[in-house]
Amino acid sequence: MAAEAALKEGAQVSIYDAMPSVARKFLMAGKSGLNISHSEEEKLFRSRYRAPDARLDGLIAAFGPGDVERWMNGLGIESFRGSSGRVFPVMMKASPLLRAWLARLRTSGARLHVRHRWQGWDEAGALVFATPEGEVRLEADSVILALGGASWSRLGSDGAWAQLLAAMGVELAPFQPSNCGFEVAWSKRLLDGFEGAPLKGVKLSAGRQSAQGDVVITKRGVESGALYPLSADLLRQIEDTGSASLEIDLLPDVDMGTLRRRLAAANPKESSSNRLRKAARLDRTKIALVNEISRGAPPAEAGDLAAFLKALPVRIDAPVPMDEAISTSGGVSWDALDDRLMLKALPGVYCAGEMIDWDAPTGGYLLTACLAMGRASGKAAANHHI
Ligand SMILES: Cc1cc2nc3c(=O)[nH]c(=O)nc-3n(C[C@H](O)[C@H](O)[C@H](O)COP(=O)(O)OP(=O)(O)OC[C@H]3O[C@@H](n4cnc5c(N)ncnc54)[C@H](O)[C@@H]3O)c2cc1C
């Protein structure tokens, strides 16, 4: 997006990427539907971002969800709004959009160079790249870095750039996983029977946040898109106290009174598991989780059991390793940037995207902000005069 904006301003643009092809994370994001933006009311949309600076808000005000949709439509890709308001390309995948976008960039004069790993600057201020043909040095009037966060490193975003910028005196915030799964110390017994099994249609709560969906029991703990909106709260709890508490409502569609009555009406001679299966209508995975959390002894009294099933406390020990997170916060601090996203310590060098210190839940917010920052930095870099 930065390249496109710079080309529009009349600049000559070359794009360099370390990987053998560009936009691998963008393509991966499209694997289960490229959620490129969100059609909710603008004020609500902008309130989703967690950035320690108002500049991000200004950038999204200048290029928001409607602009993203129009831009995508302009590339011949129709958009589709899901029932939740999320915006996708109608074909869901990212590849047709990327193909059309790259073709337009090439036609507009952008030159693409892959397998070019940027390694910093030499003594004369030239950019240094490692390539299969050896080192390449080149000079540019201005530079835009859009090097991504520090997760899914196999797609290119390994965060190694942070050391290069730190060495140049750029202020950085430590990377943190965001929109991620969490570690739970499950028993061997639960994992032997239920690793990979989904807890269907549960409601998750942490602090004041809650979300509903399926949650998968993994070897490490729990993984689910429904966890992502809670991840900032869970991470804060872990940071403050060393662990966090996730509440799982196994029956979000059954109110407490109804559940208590159903449990109270069960045959008292019934085993605990049969009562959970017949009266509470829990499946095997949910029953296994109840037994795991209660150490095989769920509350016997109907009211206590109903309350337990509607707020099962799961102790979270840590986030999954950062490389597995959907996104990361941290990176270039806002104090290191001027109002045009230029690094104060490195005149002529601009930044955009996930490499800057901001955070948002999934739902199209991440890509929208990256595109907005790309557009702003491209425009500014093209008009940079030394
Ligand atoms: C599985 C998955 C699903 C996702 N789904 C969604 C979604 O549906 N909606 C949404 O909004 N967001 C989604 N995201 C997040 C979104 O993809 C990212 O926030 C976004 O791609 C970040 O864009 P970026 O341009 O800042 O960085 P990236 O897309 O990470 O691109 C950075 C580029 O920099 C290159 N690079 C890094 N270091 C160097 C170097 N030294 N030299 C040269 N090149 C270098 C990398 O190779 C890479 O191509 C998803 C992420 C994942 C992992």
Tab-separated table of N, CA and C and ligand atoms in Angstrom, residues 16-19 21-26 28-30 33-36 116-119 129 146-149 151-152 155-158 161 164 325-327 352-355 358 362-368 370, ligand 1:
chain	number	residue	atom	x	y	z
A	16	TYR	N	11.365	-4.463	-1.828
A	16	TYR	CA	12.298	-5.554	-1.517
A	16	TYR	C	11.687	-6.433	-0.436
A	17	ASP	N	11.770	-7.727	-0.608
A	17	ASP	CA	11.300	-8.630	0.449
A	17	ASP	C	12.309	-9.754	0.615
A	18	ALA	N	12.505	-10.164	1.870
A	18	ALA	CA	13.479	-11.218	2.168
A	18	ALA	C	13.047	-12.579	1.624
A	19	MET	N	11.737	-12.775	1.505
A	19	MET	CA	11.234	-14.101	1.149
A	19	MET	C	11.265	-14.324	-0.372
A	21	SER	N	8.827	-14.887	-2.204
A	21	SER	CA	7.676	-14.208	-2.804
A	21	SER	C	7.130	-13.238	-1.764
A	22	VAL	N	6.366	-12.242	-2.225
A	22	VAL	CA	5.907	-11.202	-1.281
A	22	VAL	C	4.580	-11.584	-0.622
A	23	ALA	N	4.282	-10.919	0.458
A	23	ALA	CA	2.947	-10.950	1.098
A	23	ALA	C	2.512	-12.334	1.572
A	24	ARG	N	3.451	-13.093	2.105
A	24	ARG	CA	3.093	-14.450	2.531
A	24	ARG	C	2.110	-14.453	3.700
A	25	LYS	N	2.289	-13.499	4.606
A	25	LYS	CA	1.345	-13.473	5.743
A	25	LYS	C	-0.042	-13.032	5.277
A	26	PHE	N	-0.081	-12.107	4.348
A	26	PHE	CA	-1.351	-11.658	3.763
A	26	PHE	C	-2.084	-12.861	3.143
A	28	MET	N	-1.600	-16.018	3.952
A	28	MET	CA	-1.981	-16.914	5.047
A	28	MET	C	-3.246	-16.402	5.734
A	29	ALA	N	-3.320	-15.064	5.887
A	29	ALA	CA	-4.509	-14.473	6.515
A	29	ALA	C	-5.757	-14.816	5.700
A	30	GLY	N	-5.583	-15.022	4.405
A	30	GLY	CA	-6.730	-15.329	3.557
A	30	GLY	C	-7.104	-16.793	3.545
A	33	GLY	N	-10.347	-17.164	5.105
A	33	GLY	CA	-11.190	-15.996	4.819
A	33	GLY	C	-10.456	-14.722	5.174
A	34	LEU	N	-10.143	-13.915	4.163
A	34	LEU	CA	-9.380	-12.682	4.402
A	34	LEU	C	-10.320	-11.612	4.970
A	35	ASN	N	-10.284	-11.487	6.274
A	35	ASN	CA	-11.150	-10.501	6.941
A	35	ASN	C	-10.419	-9.161	6.907
A	36	ILE	N	-10.673	-8.421	5.848
A	36	ILE	CA	-9.847	-7.239	5.567
A	36	ILE	C	-10.315	-5.990	6.303
A	116	HIS	N	15.652	-10.549	-1.091
A	116	HIS	CA	16.523	-9.429	-0.713
A	116	HIS	C	16.286	-9.157	0.765
A	117	ARG	N	17.166	-9.638	1.615
A	117	ARG	CA	17.023	-9.417	3.062
A	117	ARG	C	17.742	-8.140	3.446
A	118	TRP	N	16.981	-7.163	3.902
A	118	TRP	CA	17.576	-5.891	4.325
A	118	TRP	C	18.372	-6.106	5.604
A	119	GLN	N	19.591	-5.566	5.623
A	119	GLN	CA	20.477	-5.811	6.764
A	119	GLN	C	20.988	-4.546	7.429
A	129	PHE	N	21.560	-5.189	1.391
A	129	PHE	CA	20.702	-6.374	1.294
A	129	PHE	C	21.554	-7.617	1.087
A	146	ALA	N	8.367	-1.771	6.191
A	146	ALA	CA	7.077	-2.393	6.550
A	146	ALA	C	7.403	-3.860	6.788
A	147	LEU	N	8.124	-4.112	7.887
A	147	LEU	CA	8.781	-5.404	8.091
A	147	LEU	C	7.975	-6.362	8.970
A	148	GLY	N	6.779	-5.929	9.373
A	148	GLY	CA	5.898	-6.830	10.117
A	148	GLY	C	6.256	-6.947	11.585
A	149	GLY	N	5.474	-7.756	12.307
A	149	GLY	CA	5.695	-7.983	13.734
A	149	GLY	C	6.681	-9.114	13.966
A	151	SER	N	5.790	-12.628	14.721
A	151	SER	CA	5.166	-13.955	14.827
A	151	SER	C	5.043	-14.571	13.438
A	152	TRP	N	4.848	-15.887	13.430
A	152	TRP	CA	4.806	-16.643	12.167
A	152	TRP	C	6.059	-16.313	11.336
A	155	LEU	N	6.821	-17.059	7.692
A	155	LEU	CA	6.237	-16.281	6.595
A	155	LEU	C	7.049	-15.008	6.325
A	156	GLY	N	8.097	-14.798	7.097
A	156	GLY	CA	8.983	-13.648	6.832
A	156	GLY	C	9.094	-12.667	7.978
A	157	SER	N	8.041	-12.536	8.786
A	157	SER	CA	8.088	-11.510	9.843
A	157	SER	C	8.737	-12.079	11.104
A	158	ASP	N	10.057	-11.962	11.163
A	158	ASP	CA	10.784	-12.571	12.283
A	158	ASP	C	11.205	-11.550	13.340
A	161	TRP	N	14.557	-7.235	12.517
A	161	TRP	CA	14.842	-5.821	12.215
A	161	TRP	C	14.974	-4.986	13.490
A	164	LEU	N	18.421	-4.109	14.405
A	164	LEU	CA	19.051	-3.144	13.489
A	164	LEU	C	18.629	-1.727	13.847
A	325	ALA	N	1.477	-16.565	17.723
A	325	ALA	CA	0.391	-15.579	17.857
A	325	ALA	C	-0.015	-15.044	16.493
A	326	ILE	N	-1.283	-14.679	16.340
A	326	ILE	CA	-1.756	-14.104	15.072
A	326	ILE	C	-1.060	-12.769	14.818
A	327	SER	N	-0.822	-12.018	15.877
A	327	SER	CA	-0.145	-10.722	15.694
A	327	SER	C	0.667	-10.420	16.948
A	352	ALA	N	5.689	1.528	8.704
A	352	ALA	CA	4.254	1.264	8.540
A	352	ALA	C	3.934	-0.149	8.990
A	353	GLY	N	2.716	-0.356	9.444
A	353	GLY	CA	2.203	-1.701	9.695
A	353	GLY	C	2.464	-2.217	11.088
A	354	GLU	N	2.488	-3.545	11.169
A	354	GLU	CA	2.556	-4.214	12.469
A	354	GLU	C	3.875	-3.966	13.186
A	355	MET	N	4.868	-3.468	12.494
A	355	MET	CA	6.156	-3.220	13.171
A	355	MET	C	6.088	-2.040	14.138
A	358	TRP	N	1.302	-0.950	18.238
A	358	TRP	CA	-0.147	-0.784	18.418
A	358	TRP	C	-0.735	-2.177	18.456
A	362	THR	N	-8.644	-9.352	16.309
A	362	THR	CA	-8.907	-9.782	14.937
A	362	THR	C	-10.316	-9.291	14.569
A	363	GLY	N	-10.637	-9.306	13.304
A	363	GLY	CA	-11.935	-8.792	12.876
A	363	GLY	C	-11.769	-7.803	11.732
A	364	GLY	N	-10.550	-7.780	11.161
A	364	GLY	CA	-10.300	-6.873	10.036
A	364	GLY	C	-9.586	-5.601	10.467
A	365	TYR	N	-9.417	-5.450	11.791
A	365	TYR	CA	-8.800	-4.216	12.308
A	365	TYR	C	-7.304	-4.161	11.995
A	366	LEU	N	-6.653	-5.324	12.036
A	366	LEU	CA	-5.198	-5.351	11.831
A	366	LEU	C	-4.861	-4.908	10.405
A	367	LEU	N	-5.482	-5.562	9.435
A	367	LEU	CA	-5.149	-5.216	8.049
A	367	LEU	C	-5.573	-3.790	7.696
A	368	THR	N	-6.724	-3.357	8.201
A	368	THR	CA	-7.159	-1.985	7.887
A	368	THR	C	-6.117	-0.978	8.366
A	370	CYS	N	-2.913	-1.512	8.955
A	370	CYS	CA	-1.679	-1.648	8.161
A	370	CYS	C	-1.821	-0.903	6.830
B	1	LIG	C1	-2.824	-16.944	10.388
B	1	LIG	C2	-3.071	-15.464	10.347
B	1	LIG	C3	-4.317	-14.993	9.996
B	1	LIG	C4	-4.563	-13.613	9.983
B	1	LIG	N1	-5.800	-13.188	9.593
B	1	LIG	C5	-6.066	-11.853	9.566
B	1	LIG	C6	-7.333	-11.372	9.124
B	1	LIG	O1	-8.208	-12.152	8.667
B	1	LIG	N2	-7.563	-10.038	9.181
B	1	LIG	C7	-6.626	-9.140	9.623
B	1	LIG	O2	-6.895	-7.935	9.663
B	1	LIG	N3	-5.382	-9.570	9.969
B	1	LIG	C8	-5.087	-10.895	9.962
B	1	LIG	N4	-3.840	-11.333	10.328
B	1	LIG	C9	-2.809	-10.314	10.688
B	1	LIG	C10	-2.255	-9.632	9.416
B	1	LIG	O3	-1.953	-10.610	8.447
B	1	LIG	C11	-0.986	-8.848	9.782
B	1	LIG	O4	-1.291	-7.936	10.818
B	1	LIG	C12	-0.458	-8.071	8.557
B	1	LIG	O5	-0.100	-8.978	7.538
B	1	LIG	C13	0.744	-7.223	8.922
B	1	LIG	O6	1.145	-6.559	7.755
B	1	LIG	P1	2.596	-5.904	7.641
B	1	LIG	O7	2.724	-5.458	6.219
B	1	LIG	O8	2.795	-4.914	8.709
B	1	LIG	O9	3.602	-7.100	7.913
B	1	LIG	P2	3.746	-8.546	7.237
B	1	LIG	O10	2.511	-8.908	6.500
B	1	LIG	O11	4.226	-9.423	8.306
B	1	LIG	O12	4.878	-8.327	6.138
B	1	LIG	C14	6.198	-8.036	6.510
B	1	LIG	C15	7.106	-8.362	5.342
B	1	LIG	O13	8.428	-7.912	5.643
B	1	LIG	C16	9.348	-8.861	5.172
B	1	LIG	N5	10.596	-8.709	5.940
B	1	LIG	C17	10.799	-8.827	7.273
B	1	LIG	N6	12.079	-8.586	7.589
B	1	LIG	C18	12.704	-8.287	6.434
B	1	LIG	C19	14.048	-7.911	6.101
B	1	LIG	N7	14.996	-7.787	7.019
B	1	LIG	N8	14.343	-7.670	4.801
B	1	LIG	C20	13.403	-7.775	3.833
B	1	LIG	N9	12.115	-8.107	4.088
B	1	LIG	C21	11.774	-8.362	5.373
B	1	LIG	C22	8.677	-10.195	5.388
B	1	LIG	O14	9.200	-11.176	4.542
B	1	LIG	C23	7.211	-9.853	5.081
B	1	LIG	O15	6.877	-10.122	3.735
B	1	LIG	C24	-3.547	-12.690	10.337
B	1	LIG	C25	-2.285	-13.173	10.688
B	1	LIG	C26	-2.040	-14.538	10.697
B	1	LIG	C27	-0.680	-15.034	11.087
